[in-house]
Short mmCIF file of C-alpha atoms in Angstrom, two decimals:
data_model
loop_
_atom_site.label_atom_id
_atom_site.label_comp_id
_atom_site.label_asym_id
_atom_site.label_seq_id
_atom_site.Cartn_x
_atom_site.Cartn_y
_atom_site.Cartn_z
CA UNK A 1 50.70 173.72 95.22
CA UNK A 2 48.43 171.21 93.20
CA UNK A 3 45.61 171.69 96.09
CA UNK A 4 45.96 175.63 96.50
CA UNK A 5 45.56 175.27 92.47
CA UNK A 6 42.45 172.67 92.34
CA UNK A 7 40.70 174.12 95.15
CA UNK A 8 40.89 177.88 93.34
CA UNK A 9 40.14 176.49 90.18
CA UNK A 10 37.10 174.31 91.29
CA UNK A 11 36.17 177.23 93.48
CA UNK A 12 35.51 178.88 89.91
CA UNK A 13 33.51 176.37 88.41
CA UNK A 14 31.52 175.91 91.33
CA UNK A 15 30.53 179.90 91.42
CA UNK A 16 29.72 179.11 87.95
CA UNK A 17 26.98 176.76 88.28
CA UNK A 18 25.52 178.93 90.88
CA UNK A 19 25.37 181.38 88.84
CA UNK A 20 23.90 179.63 85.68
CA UNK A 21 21.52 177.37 87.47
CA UNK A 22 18.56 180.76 88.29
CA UNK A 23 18.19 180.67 84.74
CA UNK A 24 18.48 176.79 83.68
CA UNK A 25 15.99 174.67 83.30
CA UNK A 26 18.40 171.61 83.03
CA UNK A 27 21.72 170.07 83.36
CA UNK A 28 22.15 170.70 79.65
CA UNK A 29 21.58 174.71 80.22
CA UNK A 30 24.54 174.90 82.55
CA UNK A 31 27.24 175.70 79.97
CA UNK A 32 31.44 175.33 80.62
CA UNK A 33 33.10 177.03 77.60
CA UNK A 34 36.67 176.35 76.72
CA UNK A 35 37.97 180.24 77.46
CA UNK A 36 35.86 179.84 80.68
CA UNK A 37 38.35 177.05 81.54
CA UNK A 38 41.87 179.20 80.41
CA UNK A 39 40.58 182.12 82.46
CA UNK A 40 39.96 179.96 85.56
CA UNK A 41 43.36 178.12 85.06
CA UNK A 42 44.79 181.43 84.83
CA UNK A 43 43.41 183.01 88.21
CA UNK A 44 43.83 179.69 90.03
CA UNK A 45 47.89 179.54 89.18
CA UNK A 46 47.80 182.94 90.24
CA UNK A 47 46.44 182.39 93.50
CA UNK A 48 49.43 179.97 94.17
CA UNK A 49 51.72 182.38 95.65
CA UNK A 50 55.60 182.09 95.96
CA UNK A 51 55.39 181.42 99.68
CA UNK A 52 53.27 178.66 98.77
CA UNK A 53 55.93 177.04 96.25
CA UNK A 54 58.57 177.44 98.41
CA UNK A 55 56.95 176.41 101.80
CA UNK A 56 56.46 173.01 99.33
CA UNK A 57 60.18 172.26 98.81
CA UNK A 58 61.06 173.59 101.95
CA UNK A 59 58.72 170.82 103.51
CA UNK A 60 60.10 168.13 100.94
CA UNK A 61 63.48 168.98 102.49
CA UNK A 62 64.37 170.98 99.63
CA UNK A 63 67.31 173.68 101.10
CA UNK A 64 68.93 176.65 99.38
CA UNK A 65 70.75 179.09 101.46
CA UNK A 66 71.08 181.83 99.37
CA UNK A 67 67.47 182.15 99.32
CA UNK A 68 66.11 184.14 101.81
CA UNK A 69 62.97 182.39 103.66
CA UNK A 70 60.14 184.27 103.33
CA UNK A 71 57.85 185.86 106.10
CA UNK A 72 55.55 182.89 105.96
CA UNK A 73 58.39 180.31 106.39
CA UNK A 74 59.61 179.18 109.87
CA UNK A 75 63.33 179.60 110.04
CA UNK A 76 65.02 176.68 111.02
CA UNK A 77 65.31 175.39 114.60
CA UNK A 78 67.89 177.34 116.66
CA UNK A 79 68.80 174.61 119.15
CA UNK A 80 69.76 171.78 116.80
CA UNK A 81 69.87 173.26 113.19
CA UNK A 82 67.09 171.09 112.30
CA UNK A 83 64.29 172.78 110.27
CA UNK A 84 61.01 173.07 111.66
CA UNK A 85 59.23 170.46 109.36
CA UNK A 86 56.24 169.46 111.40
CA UNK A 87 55.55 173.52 111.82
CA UNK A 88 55.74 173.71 108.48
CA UNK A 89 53.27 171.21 107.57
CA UNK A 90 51.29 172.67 109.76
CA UNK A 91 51.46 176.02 108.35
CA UNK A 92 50.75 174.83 105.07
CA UNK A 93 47.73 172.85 105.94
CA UNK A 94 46.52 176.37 107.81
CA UNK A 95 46.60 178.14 104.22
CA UNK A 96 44.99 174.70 102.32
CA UNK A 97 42.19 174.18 105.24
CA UNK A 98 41.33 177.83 104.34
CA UNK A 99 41.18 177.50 100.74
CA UNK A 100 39.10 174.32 101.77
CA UNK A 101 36.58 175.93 104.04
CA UNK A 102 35.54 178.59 101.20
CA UNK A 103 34.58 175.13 98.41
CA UNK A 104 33.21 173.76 101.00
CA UNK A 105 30.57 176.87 101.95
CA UNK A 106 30.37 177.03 98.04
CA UNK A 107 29.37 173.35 97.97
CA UNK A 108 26.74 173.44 100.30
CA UNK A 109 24.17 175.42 97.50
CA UNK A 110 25.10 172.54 94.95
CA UNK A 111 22.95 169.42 95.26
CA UNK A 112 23.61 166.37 93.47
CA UNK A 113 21.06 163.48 93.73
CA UNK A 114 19.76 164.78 96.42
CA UNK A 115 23.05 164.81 98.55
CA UNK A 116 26.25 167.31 98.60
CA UNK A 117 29.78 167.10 98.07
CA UNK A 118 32.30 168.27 100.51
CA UNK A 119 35.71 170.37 99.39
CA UNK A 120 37.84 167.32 99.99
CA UNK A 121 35.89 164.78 98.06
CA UNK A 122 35.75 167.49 94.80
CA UNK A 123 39.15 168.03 95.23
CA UNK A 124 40.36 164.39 95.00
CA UNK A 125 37.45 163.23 92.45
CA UNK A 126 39.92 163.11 90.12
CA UNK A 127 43.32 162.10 92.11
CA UNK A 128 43.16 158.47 90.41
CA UNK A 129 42.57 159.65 86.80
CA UNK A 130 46.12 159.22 84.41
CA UNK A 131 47.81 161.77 82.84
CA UNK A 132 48.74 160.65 80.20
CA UNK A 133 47.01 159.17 77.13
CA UNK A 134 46.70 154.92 77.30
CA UNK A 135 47.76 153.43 73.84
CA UNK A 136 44.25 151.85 73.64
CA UNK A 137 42.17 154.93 73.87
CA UNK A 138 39.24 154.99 71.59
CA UNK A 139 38.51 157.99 69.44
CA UNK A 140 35.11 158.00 71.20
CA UNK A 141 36.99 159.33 74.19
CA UNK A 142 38.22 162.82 72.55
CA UNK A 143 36.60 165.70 73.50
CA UNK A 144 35.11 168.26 70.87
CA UNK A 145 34.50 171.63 71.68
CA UNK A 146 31.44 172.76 70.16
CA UNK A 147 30.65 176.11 69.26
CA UNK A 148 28.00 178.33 71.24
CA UNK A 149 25.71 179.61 68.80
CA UNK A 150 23.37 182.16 70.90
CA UNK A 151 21.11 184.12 68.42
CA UNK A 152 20.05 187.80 69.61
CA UNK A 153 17.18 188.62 70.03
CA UNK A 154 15.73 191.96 68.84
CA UNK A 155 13.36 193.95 71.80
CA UNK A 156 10.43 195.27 70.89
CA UNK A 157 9.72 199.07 69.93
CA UNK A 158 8.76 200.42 73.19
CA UNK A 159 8.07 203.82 74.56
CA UNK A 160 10.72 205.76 76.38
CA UNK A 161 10.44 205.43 79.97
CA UNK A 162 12.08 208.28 81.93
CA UNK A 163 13.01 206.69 85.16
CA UNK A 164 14.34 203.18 84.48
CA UNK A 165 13.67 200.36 86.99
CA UNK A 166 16.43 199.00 88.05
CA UNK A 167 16.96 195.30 87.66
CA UNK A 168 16.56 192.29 90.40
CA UNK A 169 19.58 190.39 91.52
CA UNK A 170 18.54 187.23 89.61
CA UNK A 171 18.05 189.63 86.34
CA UNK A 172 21.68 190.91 86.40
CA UNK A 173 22.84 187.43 86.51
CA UNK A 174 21.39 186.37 83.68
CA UNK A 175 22.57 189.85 82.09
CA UNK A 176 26.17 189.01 83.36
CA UNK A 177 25.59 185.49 81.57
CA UNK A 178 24.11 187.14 78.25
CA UNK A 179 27.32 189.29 78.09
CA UNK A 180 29.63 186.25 78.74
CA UNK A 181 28.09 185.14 75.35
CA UNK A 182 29.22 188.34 73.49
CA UNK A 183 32.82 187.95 75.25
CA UNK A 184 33.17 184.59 74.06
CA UNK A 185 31.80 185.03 70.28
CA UNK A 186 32.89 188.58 69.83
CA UNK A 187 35.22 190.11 72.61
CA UNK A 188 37.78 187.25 74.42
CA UNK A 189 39.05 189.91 75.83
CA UNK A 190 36.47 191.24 78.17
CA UNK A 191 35.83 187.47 79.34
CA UNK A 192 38.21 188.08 82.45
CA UNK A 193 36.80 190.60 83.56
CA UNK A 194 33.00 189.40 82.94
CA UNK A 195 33.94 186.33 85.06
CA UNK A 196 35.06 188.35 87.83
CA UNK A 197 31.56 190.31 87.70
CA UNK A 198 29.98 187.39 87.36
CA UNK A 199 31.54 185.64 90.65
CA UNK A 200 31.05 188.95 93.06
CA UNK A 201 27.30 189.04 91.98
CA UNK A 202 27.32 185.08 92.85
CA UNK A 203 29.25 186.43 96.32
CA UNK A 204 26.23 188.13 96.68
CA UNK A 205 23.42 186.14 95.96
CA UNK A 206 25.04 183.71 98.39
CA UNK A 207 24.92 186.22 101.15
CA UNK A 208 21.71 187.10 101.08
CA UNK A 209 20.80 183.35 101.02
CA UNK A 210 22.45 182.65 104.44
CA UNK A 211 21.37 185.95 106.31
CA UNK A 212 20.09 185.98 109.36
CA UNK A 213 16.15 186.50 109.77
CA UNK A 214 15.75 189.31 112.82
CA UNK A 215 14.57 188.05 115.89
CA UNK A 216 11.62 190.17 118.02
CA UNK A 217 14.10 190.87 120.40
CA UNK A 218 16.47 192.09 118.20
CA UNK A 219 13.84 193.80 116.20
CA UNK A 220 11.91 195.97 119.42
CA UNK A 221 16.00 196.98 120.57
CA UNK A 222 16.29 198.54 117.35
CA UNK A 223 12.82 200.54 117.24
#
């Protein structure tokens, strides 16, 4: 549940910085917002489903008859009444491996110090961290959430043009980003559905990074 969660979540974030990074210059341009982090918490728990929660304690060894399993579930073995554990596992790694695989694409257009992460490693970054507070904590260590001040800028008087160019693909992300702005100053509640703009066009952008270039073969069959 905890990986199907983190994996989702960081999947998020990672879109993010995809996203932001054709417009910043530097680290510090590359903005995480607090209501950026509540809507990605929310579509992350979402993603875990119920199969997922209950393949878990099913696996732990958890059993409650009156539940019926679900589709996703093996039912218990027929020959000695034990329950399929090891197919279990193995089912729920299938579903976590996927989840996996889709970071780990993600991760491979994010370079750090000139190497990458894998999904695993951003995963587990922060398996060892407590959580909970130590007596001893300085007040250094609390976070402050400053607010985003973005000033608008007024366009200049222009003439009317009749047929309207339509923008480039690195344009409407930095619209998309301009109009996460308004969401979070002005209008939380069209932040959800800005993010989800926001992580198609990244979809996108991605795609036509990793496409193909024609071969002459390929090129002369078509003509």
């Amino acid at each position: 549940v905890i990986h199907t969660f983190k994996a989702n979540y960081r999947k998020s974030l990672v879109k993010h910085i995809i996203a932001s990074c054709s417009t910043a210059q530097t680290t510090s341009d590359i903005t995480i917002t607090a209501l950026d982090a509540v809507c990605w918490i929310d579509s992350a728990w979402k993603s875990v489903t119920k199969s997922t929660i209950q393949n878990t304690f099913t696996a732990a060894g958890f059993k409650q008859q009156q539940i019926d399993p679900l589709p996703c579930i093996i039912p218990p073995d027929t020959t000695n009444g034990a329950s399929s554990t090891s197919n279990e596992l193995l089912l729920m790694d299938f579903g976590m491996n996927e989840e996996t695989k889709v970071l780990d694409n993600l991760l491979k257009h994010v370079v750090t110090s000139g190497s990458t992460m894998n999904a695993n490693e951003f995963i587990n970054i922060d398996s060892h961290a407590p959580t909970f507070n130590e007596w001893n904590d300085d007040s250094e260590r609390l976070v402050t959430f400053d607010n985003i001040i973005q000033s608008n800028e007024l366009d200049d008087d222009e003439e009317k043009i009749n047929e309207e160019t339509p923008p480039k693909l690195c344009e409407t992300i930095e619209m998309v980003r301009r109009l996460r702005l308004f969401s979070i100053t002005q209008s939380p509640q069209l932040h959800q559905a800005i993010i989800g703009i926001e992580s198609m066009l990244t979809d996108i952008y991605l795609d036509s990074k990793t496409s193909v270039q024609s071969t002459l073969d390929s090129y002369f069959k078509k003509t």
